[in-house]
Coordinates of N, CA and C and ligand atoms in Angstrom, one line a residue:
E1 N 0.8 -1.7 -0.2 CA -0.7 -0.2 0.1 C 1.1 0.9 0.0
P2 N 0.5 2.1 -0.1 CA 1.5 3.6 -0.2 C 1.8 3.9 1.1
R3 N 3.0 4.5 0.8 CA 3.6 4.9 2.2 C 3.8 6.3 2.4
F4 N 4.1 7.1 3.9 CA 4.0 8.6 4.0 C 5.5 8.7 4.7
A5 N 6.5 9.1 4.2 CA 7.6 9.3 5.3 C 7.8 11.1 5.5
S6 N 8.4 11.4 6.1 CA 8.2 12.8 6.8 C 10.1 13.1 7.2
F7 N 10.8 14.0 6.7 CA 11.7 14.8 6.8 C 12.4 16.1 6.6
K8 N 12.9 15.8 8.0 CA 12.7 17.5 8.1 C 14.5 18.1 7.1
L9 N 14.9 19.3 6.9 CA 15.8 19.8 5.5 C 16.2 21.3 6.3
V10 N 17.4 21.6 5.6 CA 17.5 22.6 6.3 C 18.2 23.3 5.6
L11 N 18.5 24.9 5.2 CA 18.9 25.1 4.4 C 19.6 26.4 4.9
L12 N 21.4 26.4 4.8 CA 22.5 27.5 5.0 C 23.1 27.5 4.1
G13 N 23.7 29.0 4.6 CA 24.3 29.4 3.4 C 24.6 31.2 3.1
E14 N 25.7 31.6 2.5 CA 26.1 32.8 3.2 C 24.2 33.8 2.9
S15 N 24.1 34.9 2.7 CA 23.0 35.7 2.9 C 23.2 36.5 1.5
A16 N 22.0 36.2 0.5 CA 21.8 36.5 -0.8 C 22.4 35.7 -1.8
V17 N 22.7 34.1 -1.7 CA 23.0 32.6 -2.2 C 21.5 32.6 -3.4
G18 N 20.5 33.2 -2.2 CA 19.3 32.6 -2.8 C 18.3 31.1 -2.2
K19 N 18.9 31.5 -0.8 CA 18.5 29.7 -0.4 C 16.5 30.3 -0.3
S20 N 16.1 31.0 0.1 CA 14.6 31.4 0.0 C 14.2 31.6 -1.2
S21 N 14.8 31.6 -1.7 CA 14.4 31.7 -3.6 C 14.4 30.5 -4.4
I22 N 15.7 29.7 -3.9 CA 15.3 27.9 -4.2 C 13.8 27.5 -3.7
V23 N 13.7 27.4 -1.8 CA 12.7 27.4 -1.9 C 11.2 27.6 -1.8
H24 N 11.0 28.6 -2.7 CA 9.6 29.4 -3.1 C 9.6 28.7 -3.8
R25 N 11.2 28.3 -5.3 CA 10.8 28.1 -6.6 C 9.9 26.6 -6.3
F26 N 10.7 25.7 -5.1 CA 10.4 24.3 -4.7 C 9.1 24.4 -4.1
V27 N 8.3 25.3 -3.4 CA 7.1 25.4 -2.7 C 5.7 25.5 -3.6
K28 N 6.5 27.3 -4.4 CA 5.7 28.1 -4.9 C 5.7 28.2 -6.3
N29 N 6.4 27.6 -6.9 CA 6.9 28.0 -7.9 C 7.1 29.0 -9.0
T30 N 7.5 29.9 -7.2 CA 7.3 31.5 -7.8 C 8.7 31.9 -8.2
F31 N 9.1 33.5 -8.5 CA 10.7 34.0 -8.2 C 10.0 35.4 -7.5
D32 N 11.1 35.8 -6.9 CA 10.7 37.3 -6.8 C 12.4 38.0 -6.8
D33 N 12.3 39.2 -7.5 CA 13.4 39.4 -8.2 C 13.9 40.6 -7.0
M34 N 13.1 40.8 -6.4 CA 13.5 41.7 -5.1 C 13.1 41.2 -3.4
R35 N 13.7 39.5 -3.3 CA 13.3 39.1 -1.8 C 13.7 39.6 -1.2
E36 N 13.3 40.1 -0.1 CA 14.1 40.2 1.4 C 14.5 39.2 2.2
S37 N 16.0 39.7 2.9 CA 16.4 38.9 3.5 C 15.9 38.7 4.7
T38 N 16.1 36.6 4.6 CA 15.0 36.5 5.8 C 16.0 36.6 7.5
I39 N 14.9 37.0 8.0 CA 14.8 37.3 10.3 C 14.8 36.4 10.4
G40 N 16.1 35.2 11.0 CA 15.8 34.1 11.9 C 16.1 32.7 11.3
A41 N 14.4 32.0 10.9 CA 14.4 31.2 10.0 C 13.1 31.1 9.6
A42 N 12.6 30.8 8.2 CA 11.1 30.3 7.6 C 11.2 29.1 8.0
F43 N 10.2 28.4 7.7 CA 9.4 27.4 7.7 C 8.5 26.6 6.7
L44 N 8.7 26.0 5.5 CA 7.7 26.3 4.6 C 7.8 24.3 4.5
T45 N 6.5 23.8 4.2 CA 6.7 22.4 4.0 C 6.0 21.8 1.6
Q46 N 6.6 21.2 2.1 CA 6.3 21.1 0.3 C 6.3 18.9 0.4
T47 N 5.6 18.3 0.1 CA 5.1 16.8 -0.3 C 5.9 16.5 -1.9
I48 N 6.3 15.6 -2.1 CA 7.1 14.9 -3.3 C 6.5 13.6 -3.5
S49 N 6.0 12.7 -5.1 CA 5.5 11.6 -4.8 C 6.9 11.3 -5.4
L50 N 7.1 9.2 -4.9 CA 8.2 9.2 -5.7 C 7.6 7.6 -5.9
P51 N 7.0 7.4 -6.8 CA 5.8 6.5 -7.7 C 6.6 5.4 -7.8
E52 N 7.9 5.2 -8.2 CA 9.0 3.8 -8.1 C 9.3 3.2 -7.0
V53 N 8.8 3.7 -5.8 CA 9.2 2.8 -4.6 C 7.3 3.0 -3.8
N54 N 6.6 3.7 -4.5 CA 5.1 3.8 -4.0 C 5.1 5.0 -2.1
T55 N 6.2 5.7 -2.8 CA 6.0 6.9 -1.5 C 5.8 8.3 -1.4
T56 N 5.0 8.5 -0.8 CA 5.2 10.2 -0.7 C 5.8 10.4 0.3
I57 N 6.9 11.6 -0.2 CA 8.0 12.3 1.2 C 6.8 13.9 1.3
K58 N 6.8 14.1 2.6 CA 6.8 15.6 3.3 C 8.1 15.7 3.7
F59 N 8.1 16.9 2.9 CA 9.8 17.8 3.5 C 9.0 19.0 4.7
E60 N 10.2 18.8 6.0 CA 9.4 19.9 6.5 C 11.0 20.6 6.2
I61 N 10.6 22.3 6.0 CA 12.0 22.1 5.0 C 12.2 24.1 6.0
W62 N 13.5 24.4 6.6 CA 13.8 25.1 7.7 C 14.4 26.2 6.4
D63 N 14.4 26.9 6.3 CA 15.3 28.1 5.5 C 15.9 29.5 6.4
T64 N 17.1 29.1 6.7 CA 17.5 30.3 7.7 C 18.4 31.3 6.9
A65 N 18.5 32.0 7.7 CA 18.6 33.2 7.6 C 20.6 33.3 7.6
G66 N 20.6 34.2 6.1 CA 22.5 34.1 6.3 C 23.3 35.1 6.9
Q67 N 22.6 35.8 7.1 CA 23.2 37.2 7.6 C 24.0 36.9 9.1
E68 N 25.7 37.2 9.7 CA 26.1 36.9 10.3 C 25.3 37.0 11.8
R69 N 24.8 37.9 11.6 CA 24.2 38.0 13.2 C 23.5 37.2 13.3
Y70 N 22.6 36.0 12.9 CA 21.9 34.8 12.7 C 22.6 33.1 13.2
K71 N 23.6 33.8 12.8 CA 24.7 32.5 13.0 C 24.6 31.7 14.0
S72 N 24.5 31.9 15.0 CA 24.2 31.4 16.4 C 22.8 30.2 16.6
L73 N 21.7 30.4 15.6 CA 20.7 29.8 16.2 C 20.9 28.7 14.9
A74 N 21.9 28.4 13.8 CA 22.0 27.4 12.7 C 21.7 26.1 13.5
P75 N 22.7 26.1 14.5 CA 22.6 24.3 15.3 C 21.0 24.0 15.7
M76 N 20.4 24.9 16.1 CA 18.4 24.4 16.7 C 17.9 23.6 15.3
Y77 N 18.4 24.7 14.1 CA 18.3 23.7 12.3 C 18.4 22.6 12.4
Y78 N 20.0 22.3 12.2 CA 20.5 21.5 11.3 C 20.5 20.1 13.1
R79 N 20.3 20.4 14.4 CA 20.2 19.8 14.9 C 19.8 18.4 14.6
N80 N 18.5 18.7 14.1 CA 17.4 17.0 14.3 C 17.0 17.3 12.6
A81 N 18.1 17.8 12.0 CA 18.4 17.6 10.2 C 18.0 16.6 9.9
N82 N 17.4 16.1 8.1 CA 17.6 14.4 7.7 C 18.8 14.6 6.8
A83 N 18.2 16.1 6.3 CA 19.6 16.9 5.4 C 19.2 18.1 5.0
A84 N 21.2 18.8 4.7 CA 21.3 19.7 4.4 C 21.2 20.4 2.8
L85 N 21.2 21.3 2.9 CA 21.5 22.1 1.4 C 22.5 22.9 1.9
C86 N 23.6 23.1 1.4 CA 24.8 24.2 1.9 C 24.7 24.7 0.0
V87 N 24.3 25.6 0.1 CA 24.0 26.9 -1.0 C 25.3 27.6 -1.2
Y88 N 25.5 27.9 -2.5 CA 26.4 28.7 -2.8 C 26.1 29.6 -4.2
D89 N 26.7 30.7 -4.7 CA 26.1 30.9 -5.1 C 26.8 31.0 -6.5
I90 N 26.9 30.8 -7.8 CA 28.2 30.1 -8.4 C 28.8 31.5 -9.0
T91 N 28.6 32.8 -8.9 CA 29.4 34.2 -9.3 C 29.5 34.7 -8.4
S92 N 29.8 34.0 -7.0 CA 30.5 34.4 -5.8 C 31.9 33.5 -5.5
K93 N 32.9 33.6 -5.1 CA 33.7 33.1 -5.0 C 33.9 32.4 -3.1
A94 N 33.7 33.2 -2.6 CA 33.7 33.7 -1.3 C 32.1 33.4 -0.2
S95 N 31.1 33.1 -1.5 CA 30.1 32.2 -1.2 C 30.2 30.9 -0.9
F96 N 31.5 30.5 -2.0 CA 31.6 28.8 -1.8 C 32.5 28.4 -0.8
A97 N 33.5 29.7 -0.7 CA 33.9 28.6 0.7 C 33.4 29.5 1.9
K98 N 32.1 30.0 1.8 CA 31.2 29.7 3.1 C 30.5 28.2 2.9
A99 N 30.1 28.2 2.3 CA 29.2 26.6 2.0 C 30.5 25.4 3.1
Q100 N 31.6 25.5 2.1 CA 32.9 24.9 2.7 C 32.7 25.0 4.3
D101 N 32.6 26.1 4.6 CA 32.6 26.2 6.1 C 31.5 25.4 7.0
W102 N 30.5 25.7 6.1 CA 28.9 24.8 6.8 C 29.1 23.3 6.7
I103 N 29.6 23.1 5.6 CA 30.0 21.6 5.9 C 31.2 20.6 6.6
K104 N 32.2 21.6 6.8 CA 32.8 21.6 7.6 C 32.1 21.0 9.4
E105 N 31.2 22.3 9.6 CA 30.6 22.5 10.9 C 29.6 21.4 11.1
L106 N 29.0 20.7 9.6 CA 28.2 20.1 9.0 C 28.3 18.6 10.1
N107 N 29.7 18.3 9.2 CA 30.8 16.8 9.5 C 30.7 16.7 11.3
R108 N 31.5 17.8 11.5 CA 31.6 17.9 12.7 C 30.7 17.6 14.1
Q109 N 29.3 18.7 13.9 CA 27.9 18.5 14.7 C 27.1 17.8 14.7
A110 N 27.0 17.7 13.1 CA 25.1 17.4 12.3 C 25.4 15.7 13.4
P111 N 24.0 15.4 12.9 CA 23.3 13.9 13.3 C 24.0 12.9 12.5
E112 N 24.8 11.9 12.3 CA 25.9 11.1 12.0 C 24.6 10.5 10.7
G113 N 24.8 10.5 9.6 CA 23.9 10.0 8.7 C 23.3 11.2 7.8
I114 N 23.5 12.3 8.2 CA 22.3 13.4 7.5 C 23.2 13.4 6.0
V115 N 22.1 13.8 5.4 CA 22.4 14.0 3.5 C 22.7 15.1 3.3
V116 N 24.0 15.0 3.2 CA 24.4 16.6 2.6 C 24.4 17.3 1.3
A117 N 23.5 18.1 0.8 CA 23.6 18.9 -0.7 C 24.8 20.0 -0.9
L118 N 25.6 19.9 -1.9 CA 26.2 21.2 -2.1 C 25.8 21.7 -3.1
V119 N 25.2 22.5 -3.4 CA 24.3 23.7 -4.2 C 24.8 24.6 -5.0
G120 N 25.1 24.6 -6.0 CA 25.4 25.9 -6.6 C 24.4 27.0 -7.4
N121 N 23.7 27.9 -7.0 CA 22.6 28.8 -7.5 C 22.8 30.0 -8.4
K122 N 22.0 30.1 -9.2 CA 22.1 31.5 -9.7 C 23.3 30.8 -11.5
A123 N 23.0 29.6 -11.4 CA 23.1 29.4 -12.8 C 22.9 30.2 -13.9
D124 N 21.1 31.1 -13.6 CA 21.6 31.3 -14.7 C 22.9 33.0 -15.4
L125 N 23.7 32.9 -14.4 CA 24.2 34.0 -14.4 C 25.3 33.5 -15.0
V126 N 25.9 33.0 -16.4 CA 26.7 31.9 -16.9 C 28.2 33.1 -16.9
D127 N 27.7 34.4 -17.5 CA 28.4 35.3 -17.9 C 29.6 35.7 -16.8
E128 N 29.2 35.9 -15.4 CA 29.3 35.9 -14.1 C 29.9 34.7 -12.9
R129 N 30.4 34.1 -14.3 CA 30.3 32.5 -13.4 C 32.2 32.9 -12.4
Q130 N 32.0 32.5 -11.4 CA 33.2 32.7 -10.5 C 33.3 31.0 -10.0
V131 N 32.7 30.2 -9.9 CA 33.1 29.2 -9.2 C 32.8 27.9 -10.4
D132 N 33.7 27.4 -10.8 CA 34.1 26.0 -11.8 C 33.7 25.3 -11.5
E133 N 33.1 24.3 -12.2 CA 33.5 22.8 -11.8 C 34.2 22.0 -11.4
A134 N 35.6 22.8 -11.9 CA 36.7 22.3 -11.7 C 37.2 22.2 -10.3
D135 N 36.6 23.7 -9.6 CA 36.8 24.5 -8.4 C 35.7 23.7 -7.4
V136 N 35.0 22.7 -7.6 CA 34.4 22.1 -6.7 C 34.5 20.4 -6.9
E137 N 35.2 20.7 -8.0 CA 35.4 18.8 -8.0 C 36.5 19.0 -7.1
S138 N 37.8 19.6 -7.5 CA 38.7 19.6 -6.7 C 38.5 19.6 -5.2
Y139 N 37.7 19.9 -4.8 CA 37.3 20.1 -3.4 C 36.5 18.9 -2.8
L140 N 35.6 18.7 -3.5 CA 34.8 17.1 -3.0 C 36.0 15.7 -2.9
Q141 N 37.4 16.1 -3.7 CA 38.0 15.4 -3.9 C 38.6 15.0 -2.6
D142 N 39.2 16.4 -1.6 CA 39.8 16.6 -0.8 C 39.0 16.4 0.3
L143 N 37.8 16.9 0.2 CA 36.7 16.3 1.8 C 36.6 14.2 1.5
R144 N 37.3 14.0 0.5 CA 36.5 12.8 0.1 C 37.9 12.0 0.9
A145 N 39.1 12.7 0.3 CA 40.3 12.2 1.4 C 40.4 12.6 2.6
Q146 N 39.6 13.1 2.9 CA 39.7 13.6 4.9 C 38.8 12.8 5.6
R147 N 37.7 12.7 5.1 CA 36.6 11.7 5.9 C 36.8 10.6 5.0
G148 N 37.0 10.1 4.3 CA 36.6 8.5 3.7 C 35.4 8.6 2.8
E149 N 35.7 7.6 1.9 CA 34.6 7.7 0.7 C 33.3 8.3 1.4
S150 N 32.8 8.6 2.4 CA 31.3 8.6 2.2 C 31.5 10.2 2.2
A151 N 32.7 11.0 1.8 CA 32.1 12.3 1.5 C 31.6 12.3 -0.4
G152 N 32.0 11.6 -0.7 CA 31.4 10.8 -2.2 C 30.1 10.6 -2.4
D153 N 28.9 10.7 -0.8 CA 28.3 10.9 -1.1 C 27.5 12.3 -0.6
V154 N 28.6 13.2 -0.5 CA 27.8 14.9 -0.5 C 27.4 15.1 -2.4
I155 N 25.8 15.4 -2.4 CA 25.4 16.1 -3.1 C 26.0 17.0 -4.7
H156 N 25.9 17.2 -5.2 CA 26.4 18.7 -5.8 C 25.4 18.7 -7.0
L157 N 25.0 19.6 -7.1 CA 23.8 20.5 -8.0 C 23.9 21.8 -8.4
E158 N 23.6 22.3 -9.4 CA 23.8 23.8 -9.4 C 22.4 23.8 -10.1
C159 N 21.8 24.8 -10.0 CA 20.5 25.2 -10.2 C 20.1 27.0 -10.4
S160 N 19.3 27.3 -11.0 CA 18.6 28.4 -11.1 C 17.2 28.6 -10.6
A161 N 17.4 29.5 -9.2 CA 15.9 29.8 -8.8 C 15.5 30.7 -9.8
K162 N 15.4 31.5 -10.4 CA 15.0 32.3 -11.3 C 14.2 31.5 -11.9
S163 N 15.3 30.9 -13.3 CA 14.4 30.2 -14.3 C 14.0 28.5 -13.6
G164 N 14.2 28.3 -12.6 CA 13.6 27.1 -12.0 C 14.6 25.9 -12.1
D165 N 15.1 25.7 -13.6 CA 15.9 25.2 -13.9 C 16.8 24.2 -12.7
G166 N 17.1 22.8 -12.7 CA 17.5 22.1 -11.5 C 17.2 22.0 -10.5
V167 N 15.7 22.9 -9.8 CA 15.6 23.2 -8.4 C 14.7 21.5 -8.2
L168 N 14.0 21.4 -9.1 CA 13.0 19.9 -9.0 C 14.3 19.0 -8.4
D169 N 15.2 18.8 -9.4 CA 16.8 17.9 -9.3 C 17.3 17.5 -8.0
I170 N 17.3 18.4 -7.5 CA 18.4 19.0 -6.1 C 17.3 18.0 -5.0
F171 N 15.7 18.3 -4.8 CA 15.4 17.8 -3.8 C 14.5 16.6 -4.0
N172 N 14.6 16.0 -5.5 CA 14.7 14.9 -5.8 C 15.7 13.5 -5.3
S173 N 17.0 14.4 -6.4 CA 18.0 13.8 -5.3 C 18.2 13.5 -3.5
I174 N 17.8 14.5 -3.3 CA 18.3 14.3 -1.7 C 16.8 13.2 -1.1
A175 N 15.7 13.1 -2.0 CA 14.5 12.4 -1.6 C 15.0 10.8 -1.8
Q176 N 16.1 10.7 -3.0 CA 16.8 9.4 -3.5 C 17.5 9.0 -2.3
A177 N 18.5 9.7 -1.5 CA 19.4 9.2 -1.0 C 18.8 9.2 0.6
L178 N 17.6 9.9 0.9 CA 17.2 9.5 2.2 C 16.7 8.1 2.6
P179 N 16.7 7.9 4.1 CA 16.5 5.9 4.5 C 15.1 6.0 4.4
L180 N 14.6 4.8 3.3 CA 13.2 4.8 3.1 C 12.9 3.3 3.9
E181 N 12.3 3.5 4.7 CA 12.1 1.5 5.6 C 11.0 1.2 5.5
Ligands
GTP1 P1 19.1 35.5 3.4 O1 17.3 35.1 3.8 O2 19.8 37.0 3.6 O3 20.3 34.3 4.1 O4 19.9 35.3 1.7 P2 19.4 34.1 0.7 O5 20.2 33.1 0.7 O6 17.7 33.8 1.6 O7 18.5 34.3 -0.7 P3 17.1 35.5 -1.7 O8 17.1 34.1 -1.7 O9 16.4 35.8 -0.6 O10 17.8 36.0 -2.5 C1 19.2 37.4 -2.4 C2 18.8 37.6 -3.9 O11 18.9 37.1 -5.4 C3 17.0 38.3 -4.5 O12 17.5 39.5 -4.9 C4 16.9 36.9 -5.8 O13 15.7 37.7 -6.8 C5 17.9 37.0 -6.3 N1 18.2 35.5 -6.7 C6 18.2 34.4 -6.2 N2 18.1 33.4 -7.2 C7 18.5 33.9 -8.1 C8 18.9 33.3 -9.0 O14 18.7 31.7 -9.2 N3 19.5 33.8 -9.7 C9 19.7 35.3 -10.3 N4 19.6 36.0 -10.9 N5 19.0 36.1 -8.6 C10 18.8 35.4 -7.8
MG2 MG1 16.5 34.0 3.2

């Protein structure tokens, strides 16, 4: 018979990389060019169906605020998360460094077995690209060397919240990686 599973998901990353925009694209299929910076955190839910395993998944999504002053709140949200999206903006090397910091923190503090996705947003701004696939690949190789093969499980995808390209793929990939009993 049909099964139902519910998972907690958290978005982390520097302010303005587009965390809220990704969530709004996924949950409401809308995009706002003038989105306001998140205060504290926002909570949204969305369900997806996985017909091949006859399962519906409900994502309980915590969209955290990237501004530095909210940094100390993050552990409250990732502490009991099943999956974390560490988001950077492909036009900002600094935001990619920040996403790596989040992965480091998750490795140390997050629950064992948390599904981690490294997400490069604003893929529509190819002309301003600062973070190349090669940069990401060499980072993922270093990560693998540090923590063993399990780092190979880090999902890496690019998307554009603006065009919508790649957004569903991220949540589908996370769903595939989650433990369904
Ligand atoms: P905080 O809430 O401060 O942590 O920021 P955030 O990561 O939630 O960023 P937000 O979604 O508010 O987006 C910041 C700005 O980037 C907004 O003006 C968005 O319109 C813009 N933006 C978000 N995603 C994209 C994208 O895929 N492409 C382009 N071109 N702009 C984007
Ligand atoms: Mg936000």
